[in-house]
Coordinates of C-alpha atoms in Angstrom, one line a residue:
M1 CA 27.8 104.9 -0.3
A2 CA 27.7 107.0 -3.6
T3 CA 27.5 110.0 -1.4
F4 CA 30.7 108.7 0.3
T5 CA 32.5 107.9 -2.6
Q6 CA 31.8 111.4 -4.0
V7 CA 32.9 113.4 -1.1
T8 CA 36.2 110.7 -1.0
A9 CA 36.9 111.4 -5.2
A10 CA 35.8 115.7 -4.7
F11 CA 38.1 116.0 -1.7
F12 CA 41.4 117.1 -3.7
V13 CA 39.4 117.8 -7.0
Q14 CA 37.6 121.0 -5.5
G15 CA 39.9 121.6 -2.9
L16 CA 42.4 123.3 -5.7
G17 CA 40.5 126.5 -4.5
A18 CA 41.6 126.3 -1.2
L19 CA 45.2 125.4 -2.1
G20 CA 45.0 128.9 -4.2
V21 CA 47.0 130.9 -2.2
V22 CA 49.6 128.5 -1.4
L23 CA 50.4 126.9 -5.4
R24 CA 50.3 130.4 -6.6
D25 CA 53.5 131.5 -4.0
D26 CA 55.1 128.3 -4.4
L27 CA 54.9 127.3 -7.9
N28 CA 54.8 130.9 -8.6
I29 CA 51.7 131.0 -10.7
S30 CA 49.1 133.6 -11.5
A31 CA 45.9 133.2 -11.1
A32 CA 44.9 131.9 -14.7
Q33 CA 47.7 129.6 -14.5
L34 CA 46.1 128.5 -11.4
G35 CA 42.1 128.4 -12.7
L36 CA 44.3 126.3 -15.7
L37 CA 45.0 123.8 -12.9
V38 CA 41.7 123.3 -11.9
S39 CA 41.0 122.9 -16.0
A40 CA 43.2 120.2 -15.9
A41 CA 40.9 118.2 -14.3
Q42 CA 38.2 118.9 -15.8
L43 CA 39.5 118.5 -19.2
A44 CA 39.6 115.2 -19.2
P45 CA 36.1 114.3 -18.6
L46 CA 34.8 115.9 -21.9
V47 CA 35.1 112.9 -23.5
G48 CA 35.6 110.7 -20.3
L49 CA 31.5 111.3 -19.1
L50 CA 30.9 110.2 -22.6
V51 CA 33.2 106.8 -21.9
A52 CA 31.9 106.5 -18.5
G53 CA 28.1 107.1 -19.9
V54 CA 28.4 103.7 -22.2
L55 CA 30.0 101.7 -19.7
L56 CA 27.4 102.0 -17.3
D57 CA 25.3 100.9 -19.9
R58 CA 27.2 97.6 -20.3
F59 CA 28.7 97.1 -16.8
D60 CA 27.1 97.6 -13.5
E61 CA 28.0 100.9 -11.7
R62 CA 30.1 99.2 -8.9
W63 CA 32.8 98.8 -11.0
V64 CA 32.6 101.5 -13.4
V65 CA 32.4 103.8 -10.0
G66 CA 35.1 102.4 -8.0
I67 CA 37.5 101.6 -10.8
G68 CA 37.3 105.1 -11.9
A69 CA 37.6 106.3 -8.1
A70 CA 40.6 104.1 -7.4
L71 CA 42.3 105.7 -11.1
V72 CA 41.7 108.8 -9.1
G73 CA 44.2 107.8 -5.7
A74 CA 46.3 106.1 -7.7
A75 CA 47.3 109.3 -10.0
L76 CA 47.0 111.7 -6.8
L77 CA 49.5 109.4 -5.1
T78 CA 51.7 109.6 -8.0
G79 CA 51.2 113.4 -7.7
T80 CA 53.8 113.4 -5.1
L81 CA 56.5 112.9 -7.2
A82 CA 55.5 116.1 -10.0
P83 CA 58.7 118.0 -10.0
G84 CA 57.0 121.3 -10.6
Y85 CA 53.7 123.3 -12.4
P86 CA 53.7 121.1 -15.8
A87 CA 54.3 117.5 -14.3
L88 CA 51.2 118.4 -12.0
L89 CA 49.0 119.4 -15.0
I90 CA 49.4 116.6 -16.2
V91 CA 48.6 114.2 -13.2
L92 CA 45.3 116.4 -12.9
L93 CA 44.3 115.2 -16.2
V94 CA 44.6 111.5 -15.3
V95 CA 42.5 112.3 -12.6
G96 CA 39.8 113.6 -14.8
A97 CA 39.9 110.8 -16.5
G98 CA 39.3 108.6 -13.4
Y99 CA 36.6 111.0 -12.2
S100 CA 34.5 110.9 -15.0
T101 CA 33.3 108.0 -13.8
I102 CA 32.0 109.1 -9.9
Q103 CA 29.0 111.7 -11.8
P104 CA 27.2 109.4 -14.1
G105 CA 27.7 106.9 -12.1
G106 CA 26.5 108.1 -8.7
S107 CA 23.8 109.3 -10.4
K108 CA 22.6 106.0 -12.3
S109 CA 22.7 103.7 -8.7
V110 CA 20.7 106.9 -7.4
A111 CA 18.2 107.0 -10.5
S112 CA 17.9 103.2 -10.0
W113 CA 16.9 103.0 -6.1
F114 CA 14.9 105.6 -5.4
D115 CA 11.4 106.3 -7.0
D116 CA 9.9 109.9 -8.3
S117 CA 8.5 110.9 -5.0
R118 CA 11.8 110.8 -3.1
R119 CA 14.7 110.8 -6.0
G120 CA 14.9 114.9 -5.5
L121 CA 16.1 114.4 -1.7
A122 CA 18.2 111.2 -2.0
M123 CA 19.9 112.9 -5.4
G124 CA 20.0 116.1 -3.2
I125 CA 22.0 114.4 -0.6
R126 CA 24.0 112.6 -3.0
Q127 CA 25.2 115.4 -5.1
A128 CA 25.8 117.4 -1.8
G129 CA 29.0 115.1 -1.2
L130 CA 30.7 117.2 -3.5
P131 CA 30.7 120.2 -2.0
L132 CA 31.4 118.4 1.6
G133 CA 34.4 116.9 0.2
A134 CA 35.3 120.8 -0.6
V135 CA 34.6 121.0 3.0
A136 CA 36.9 118.3 4.2
A137 CA 39.3 119.8 2.1
A138 CA 39.3 123.6 2.7
A139 CA 39.4 122.6 6.3
T140 CA 42.4 120.3 6.3
L141 CA 44.7 120.7 3.3
P142 CA 46.2 124.4 3.7
L143 CA 47.2 123.4 7.2
I144 CA 48.7 120.3 5.7
A145 CA 50.6 122.6 3.1
A146 CA 51.1 124.7 5.7
A147 CA 52.6 122.0 8.0
A148 CA 54.6 120.1 5.1
S149 CA 54.2 121.1 1.4
W150 CA 51.5 120.9 -1.0
R151 CA 53.0 117.7 -2.0
A152 CA 52.0 116.5 1.0
A153 CA 48.0 117.1 0.5
I154 CA 48.1 115.6 -2.9
F155 CA 48.9 112.4 -1.0
V156 CA 46.2 112.8 1.2
G157 CA 44.1 113.5 -1.4
G158 CA 45.0 110.3 -3.3
A159 CA 44.5 108.0 -0.2
V160 CA 41.4 109.6 0.7
A161 CA 40.0 109.1 -2.9
M162 CA 41.2 105.0 -2.6
S163 CA 39.8 104.7 0.5
G164 CA 36.2 106.0 -1.3
A165 CA 36.8 103.3 -4.2
I166 CA 37.8 100.4 -1.9
A167 CA 34.6 100.8 0.1
F168 CA 32.4 101.7 -3.0
M169 CA 33.6 98.4 -4.7
L170 CA 33.1 96.3 -1.1
V171 CA 29.5 97.2 -0.3
Y172 CA 27.4 99.3 -3.0
R173 CA 25.0 96.9 -4.7
S174 CA 22.9 97.5 -7.5
P175 CA 18.9 96.9 -7.1
A176 CA 17.8 93.3 -6.6
S177 CA 14.7 93.6 -8.8
P178 CA 14.9 97.0 -10.4
S179 CA 11.2 96.3 -12.2
N180 CA 9.9 96.8 -8.7
L181 CA 10.6 100.1 -8.3
S182 CA 7.8 103.1 -9.0
A183 CA 7.7 104.4 -12.1
P184 CA 8.8 108.0 -13.0
S185 CA 6.3 111.0 -12.8
V186 CA 6.3 111.9 -16.5
P187 CA 6.8 108.6 -18.3
S188 CA 7.8 108.0 -21.8
L189 CA 5.7 108.6 -24.5
V190 CA 5.7 104.8 -25.5
P191 CA 4.1 102.8 -22.9
S192 CA 6.4 100.5 -21.3
P193 CA 4.9 97.0 -20.8
S194 CA 3.4 96.9 -17.0
S195 CA 1.6 100.6 -18.1
R196 CA -0.5 99.0 -21.1
S197 CA -2.8 97.5 -18.8
V198 CA -5.2 98.7 -15.5
P199 CA -3.0 96.5 -12.9
S200 CA -6.3 96.0 -10.5
K201 CA -8.6 94.6 -12.7
P202 CA -7.6 91.2 -15.4
P203 CA -7.5 91.8 -18.8
S204 CA -10.6 92.1 -20.9
P205 CA -11.7 88.9 -22.3
L206 CA -11.8 88.6 -26.2
P207 CA -14.7 89.0 -28.1
V208 CA -16.5 86.5 -29.9
S209 CA -16.5 88.4 -33.3
S210 CA -12.6 88.5 -33.0
P211 CA -11.0 87.4 -36.0
L212 CA -7.8 86.2 -33.8
P213 CA -7.2 82.9 -32.2
V214 CA -7.6 83.0 -28.9
S215 CA -4.0 82.9 -28.7
S216 CA -3.8 86.1 -29.6
P217 CA -3.6 89.2 -26.2
L218 CA -5.9 91.4 -27.8
P219 CA -7.9 91.8 -30.3
V220 CA -7.5 94.6 -33.2
S221 CA -10.3 96.9 -32.9
S222 CA -8.8 97.6 -29.1
P223 CA -8.1 101.0 -28.1
S224 CA -5.3 99.7 -25.8
P225 CA -1.6 101.9 -26.5
V226 CA -0.8 98.4 -27.2
S227 CA -2.2 98.6 -30.7
S228 CA -1.0 101.8 -30.9
P229 CA 1.3 103.0 -34.2
L230 CA 4.0 104.7 -31.4
T231 CA 4.1 101.5 -29.7
A232 CA 4.2 99.6 -32.8
A233 CA 7.2 101.5 -34.3
G234 CA 9.2 102.7 -31.2
A235 CA 8.6 99.7 -29.0
S236 CA 11.9 98.6 -29.7
S237 CA 13.8 101.2 -29.3
P238 CA 15.4 102.7 -26.0
P239 CA 13.5 105.2 -24.2
N240 CA 15.0 109.1 -24.6
W241 CA 16.1 110.6 -21.0
S242 CA 14.6 113.9 -22.4
T243 CA 11.4 112.4 -22.0
T244 CA 11.4 111.3 -19.0
S245 CA 12.4 114.6 -17.9
N246 CA 10.5 116.1 -14.6
L247 CA 10.7 119.5 -16.2
S248 CA 7.2 119.9 -15.5
K249 CA 5.3 116.8 -13.1
P250 CA 2.1 116.1 -13.8
S251 CA 0.4 113.6 -12.1
S252 CA 2.1 110.5 -11.4
R253 CA 0.3 108.2 -14.5
L254 CA -0.4 109.3 -17.7
S255 CA -3.7 107.5 -18.4
A256 CA -3.5 105.6 -21.6
G257 CA -6.2 107.5 -24.0
E258 CA -3.6 110.8 -23.0
G259 CA -0.6 108.9 -24.4
N260 CA -2.3 107.9 -27.3
R261 CA -3.5 111.1 -27.9
A262 CA -0.2 112.5 -27.3
G263 CA 1.8 109.6 -29.1
S264 CA -0.1 110.6 -32.6
Q265 CA 1.0 114.3 -32.5
A266 CA 4.4 114.3 -33.9
G267 CA 4.8 118.1 -33.0
V268 CA 4.4 117.0 -29.1
R269 CA 6.4 114.0 -28.9
G270 CA 9.4 116.4 -30.7
D271 CA 8.8 119.3 -28.0
R272 CA 8.7 117.2 -24.9
R273 CA 12.2 115.9 -26.1
A274 CA 13.4 119.3 -26.7
V275 CA 12.6 121.8 -24.2
P276 CA 14.2 119.4 -21.5
M277 CA 17.0 119.1 -23.7
R278 CA 18.2 122.7 -24.0
F279 CA 16.6 123.6 -20.4
A280 CA 19.4 120.9 -19.1
V281 CA 22.0 122.4 -20.9
V282 CA 21.5 126.2 -21.1
T283 CA 20.7 126.4 -17.2
G284 CA 23.9 123.5 -16.5
T285 CA 26.1 125.4 -18.4
C286 CA 25.7 128.9 -16.9
M287 CA 25.6 127.5 -13.3
V288 CA 28.4 125.4 -13.7
A289 CA 30.2 128.1 -14.8
V290 CA 29.0 130.0 -11.6
H291 CA 30.2 127.0 -9.4
S292 CA 33.6 127.2 -10.8
G293 CA 33.8 131.2 -9.8
I294 CA 33.1 130.5 -6.8
G295 CA 35.1 127.7 -6.3
L296 CA 38.2 129.6 -7.3
L297 CA 38.1 133.0 -6.7
T298 CA 36.2 132.9 -2.8
V299 CA 39.6 132.6 -1.0
L300 CA 41.3 135.1 -3.1
H301 CA 38.5 137.7 -3.3
L302 CA 38.6 137.6 0.4
H303 CA 42.0 137.3 0.8
E304 CA 42.4 140.4 -1.3
Q305 CA 39.6 142.4 -1.5
A306 CA 38.0 141.7 1.8
G307 CA 41.8 142.2 3.8
M308 CA 41.2 138.7 5.2
T309 CA 44.2 136.1 6.2
A310 CA 44.7 133.0 3.9
A311 CA 43.6 131.0 6.7
A312 CA 40.5 132.8 7.4
A313 CA 39.0 132.7 4.1
A314 CA 40.0 129.0 3.3
A315 CA 37.8 128.7 6.7
A316 CA 35.1 131.0 5.2
L317 CA 35.7 129.1 1.8
V318 CA 34.0 126.1 4.9
A319 CA 31.3 127.7 5.4
V320 CA 31.0 128.7 1.7
Q321 CA 30.6 124.6 0.3
F322 CA 28.5 124.1 4.2
A323 CA 26.2 125.9 2.4
G324 CA 26.6 124.5 -0.9
A325 CA 25.5 120.8 0.7
A326 CA 22.9 121.9 2.6
G327 CA 21.4 123.8 -1.0
R328 CA 21.8 120.8 -2.7
I329 CA 19.3 118.8 -0.3
G330 CA 16.9 121.6 0.7
L331 CA 16.7 122.4 -2.9
A332 CA 16.4 119.1 -4.1
A333 CA 13.7 118.6 -1.0
L334 CA 11.9 121.4 -2.3
S335 CA 11.6 120.2 -6.0
D336 CA 10.0 117.4 -4.7
R337 CA 7.4 119.3 -3.4
S338 CA 7.1 121.8 -6.1
R339 CA 4.9 121.5 -9.3
S340 CA 8.2 121.7 -11.7
R341 CA 11.8 121.0 -10.6
A342 CA 12.9 123.3 -13.3
T343 CA 11.5 126.3 -11.1
V344 CA 13.6 125.8 -8.5
V345 CA 16.5 126.0 -10.7
T346 CA 15.5 129.4 -12.2
A347 CA 14.9 130.5 -8.9
S348 CA 18.3 129.5 -8.4
M349 CA 20.0 131.5 -11.1
L350 CA 17.9 134.5 -9.9
A351 CA 19.4 134.2 -6.5
V352 CA 22.8 134.0 -7.7
A353 CA 22.7 136.8 -10.0
G354 CA 21.5 139.2 -6.8
G355 CA 24.4 137.9 -4.9
L356 CA 27.0 138.4 -7.5
L357 CA 25.6 142.3 -7.8
A358 CA 26.3 142.8 -4.1
L359 CA 29.8 141.4 -4.4
V360 CA 30.3 144.4 -6.7
T361 CA 29.1 146.9 -4.7
P362 CA 31.2 148.3 -1.4
A363 CA 29.5 145.2 0.9
G364 CA 32.1 143.1 -1.0
R365 CA 34.7 144.5 0.2
H366 CA 33.6 144.2 3.9
P367 CA 34.7 140.9 6.0
V368 CA 31.5 140.0 7.1
T369 CA 29.6 140.9 4.3
A370 CA 31.6 139.5 1.9
V371 CA 31.6 135.9 4.0
L372 CA 27.7 136.3 4.2
L373 CA 27.6 137.1 0.4
F374 CA 29.5 133.7 -0.4
V375 CA 27.9 132.4 1.9
W376 CA 24.6 133.0 -0.1
L377 CA 26.4 132.2 -3.2
G378 CA 27.2 129.2 -1.9
F379 CA 23.7 127.6 -1.0
F380 CA 22.3 128.6 -4.6
G381 CA 25.2 128.7 -6.8
I382 CA 25.7 125.3 -5.5
G383 CA 23.1 123.9 -4.9
W384 CA 21.0 124.2 -7.4
Y385 CA 23.1 121.2 -8.9
G386 CA 20.3 118.8 -6.9
P387 CA 16.9 119.1 -8.6
W388 CA 18.7 119.9 -11.6
I389 CA 20.6 116.6 -11.4
A390 CA 16.9 115.1 -10.7
I391 CA 15.7 116.2 -13.8
V392 CA 18.7 115.2 -15.9
A393 CA 19.1 111.3 -14.1
T394 CA 15.2 109.4 -13.8
P395 CA 15.1 105.8 -14.6
G396 CA 14.4 106.2 -18.3
S397 CA 17.3 107.9 -18.5
T398 CA 20.7 105.5 -20.0
G399 CA 24.1 105.9 -19.0
F400 CA 25.1 107.6 -22.4
S401 CA 22.2 110.3 -22.1
I402 CA 23.7 111.3 -18.6
G403 CA 27.3 111.0 -19.6
L404 CA 26.0 113.3 -22.6
V405 CA 24.6 116.4 -20.7
L406 CA 27.1 116.5 -18.1
A407 CA 30.1 116.4 -21.2
V408 CA 28.4 119.3 -22.6
N409 CA 28.6 121.3 -19.6
Q410 CA 31.7 120.5 -18.9
I411 CA 33.0 122.7 -21.5
A412 CA 31.9 125.7 -19.1
V413 CA 33.6 123.6 -16.4
V414 CA 37.1 123.8 -18.3
I415 CA 36.7 127.2 -20.2
A416 CA 35.5 129.3 -16.5
P417 CA 38.6 128.9 -14.5
P418 CA 41.1 130.1 -16.8
L419 CA 39.0 132.7 -17.9
L420 CA 37.9 134.2 -15.0
G421 CA 41.7 134.1 -13.8
R422 CA 42.5 135.9 -17.0
L423 CA 40.0 138.6 -16.0
R424 CA 41.6 139.1 -12.3
D425 CA 45.1 139.3 -13.9
V426 CA 44.3 141.5 -16.5
S427 CA 42.0 144.1 -14.6
G428 CA 43.6 144.0 -11.1
G429 CA 40.3 143.0 -9.5
F430 CA 37.5 140.9 -9.3
T431 CA 34.8 142.8 -10.8
A432 CA 34.9 142.0 -14.2
G433 CA 34.7 138.2 -13.7
W434 CA 31.4 138.8 -11.7
V435 CA 29.7 141.1 -14.3
L436 CA 30.7 138.6 -16.4
L437 CA 28.7 135.8 -14.5
I438 CA 25.8 138.0 -14.1
A439 CA 25.8 138.8 -17.6
L440 CA 25.5 135.2 -18.5
L441 CA 23.3 134.1 -15.7
M442 CA 20.6 136.8 -16.8
L443 CA 20.7 135.8 -20.3
S444 CA 20.2 132.1 -19.7
W445 CA 17.8 132.5 -17.1
G446 CA 15.6 134.6 -20.2
Y447 CA 16.4 132.2 -22.8
A448 CA 15.4 129.0 -20.3
V449 CA 12.7 130.5 -19.2
K450 CA 11.0 131.3 -22.2
H451 CA 11.7 128.0 -24.4
S452 CA 10.5 125.7 -21.2
R453 CA 7.1 127.9 -20.8
T454 CA 6.7 127.3 -25.4
G455 CA 6.7 124.1 -24.9
R456 CA 4.3 123.5 -22.0
L457 CA 2.4 125.4 -24.3
R458 CA 2.5 123.8 -27.5
R459 CA 2.0 120.5 -25.9
T460 CA -1.1 121.6 -23.8
A461 CA -2.6 123.0 -27.0
C462 CA -1.7 119.8 -29.2
R463 CA -3.5 117.6 -26.9
A464 CA -7.0 120.1 -26.6
A465 CA -6.9 120.0 -30.0
Q466 CA -6.6 116.0 -30.5
P467 CA -9.8 114.4 -30.0
R468 CA -11.0 111.8 -27.7
P469 CA -11.2 108.4 -28.8
P470 CA -14.7 106.7 -29.0
G471 CA -16.2 104.0 -26.1
P472 CA -15.4 104.6 -22.3
H473 CA -11.9 106.2 -20.9
P474 CA -9.3 103.8 -20.6
A475 CA -8.5 104.9 -16.7
H476 CA -11.6 104.2 -15.9
G477 CA -12.7 101.2 -17.7

């Protein structure tokens, strides 16, 4: 249901690029103004994602996502009355407000249903809904606009979004017993109640010399994590999403001794928070700009540079979005089997940079090779989101934390389309835009790799320097 709702909500929002030629000709607008239409649908989520995150922490995602998708449908149905370009901008602003609930709400619902060993694939399938919605839009909206008008295409988009909203509210249910789900692979440094004892063995009896009454659960001198200073200080505070990130995936359960040693090192705890946040923000901001460029400029590039008709270019965009859907599932499944989901994301960045570099050569002006390059860019430039969101959204994540990181990335989603469109208008070609994205990719890739490696080395050194607690290792009884 999360995937279906993502498809229906993204149907028109992600289909604006497929309508690029029709909208530009009928509304008599420039490429920069066309990019502003895309940005209008993404502007409200700058604040809306944070609001949606707060709502998801207080209410069931069934209603938060359902009502948001219904707002998308209602706004688009009203948009059929838009007299021109300014009114269409206002309609898309309202669409963006409703669309704000779809990404964090769907991600949180998947994180609550699947444990870490399957979460990457599950999240990838759900996130494939966005390019699949774009596939359906690219295959149908240009035909509808050509046969009737762009207003008819908006009406169809509104009806599709409303169907997804109704279906989600009627069918989706939260897990009946979330506590039975497996813990994430990198648990919070504050041990959860279920991880404070070894499940296979009953709790040890109290020592005879214990000064505590018999009703006390553990002696004061117990080496158990329950008595650690970290637990005493942080047991009542909510878990921080960044400490549960799968940036680097060790074994599925840390021993109590390791958690105790890590908890006594303030520097370690700080690094565990800082590195995933940097990685998520830097890589996400860069790659959503690339995604926006692919959605906005693919049809225009193939039409103007490769000499393809508008219909053939729109059909090529269908193949590009299909590749993106396959990438979101395939790369996410690969991240479930790799040592680090972050490696899959950074490798995708390099693959996209190579594809964009080839696109500015004469190969980008030949119809066949240009289409193949855009399919490559679709697989990695759209598919990266599957493993990336699996890093961000874990059962330890709050709706607000997911919304926060998506809101930061949303800045690039808003800025990239009009900026790339403006570069197209000023330069008269697409090379300047593609080169700008290549430079952004390489800078972000270097920063992300440097800081993720530094953080892992620091954590390893701090854990190695901390002496082991006396007595038998808790993990072995």
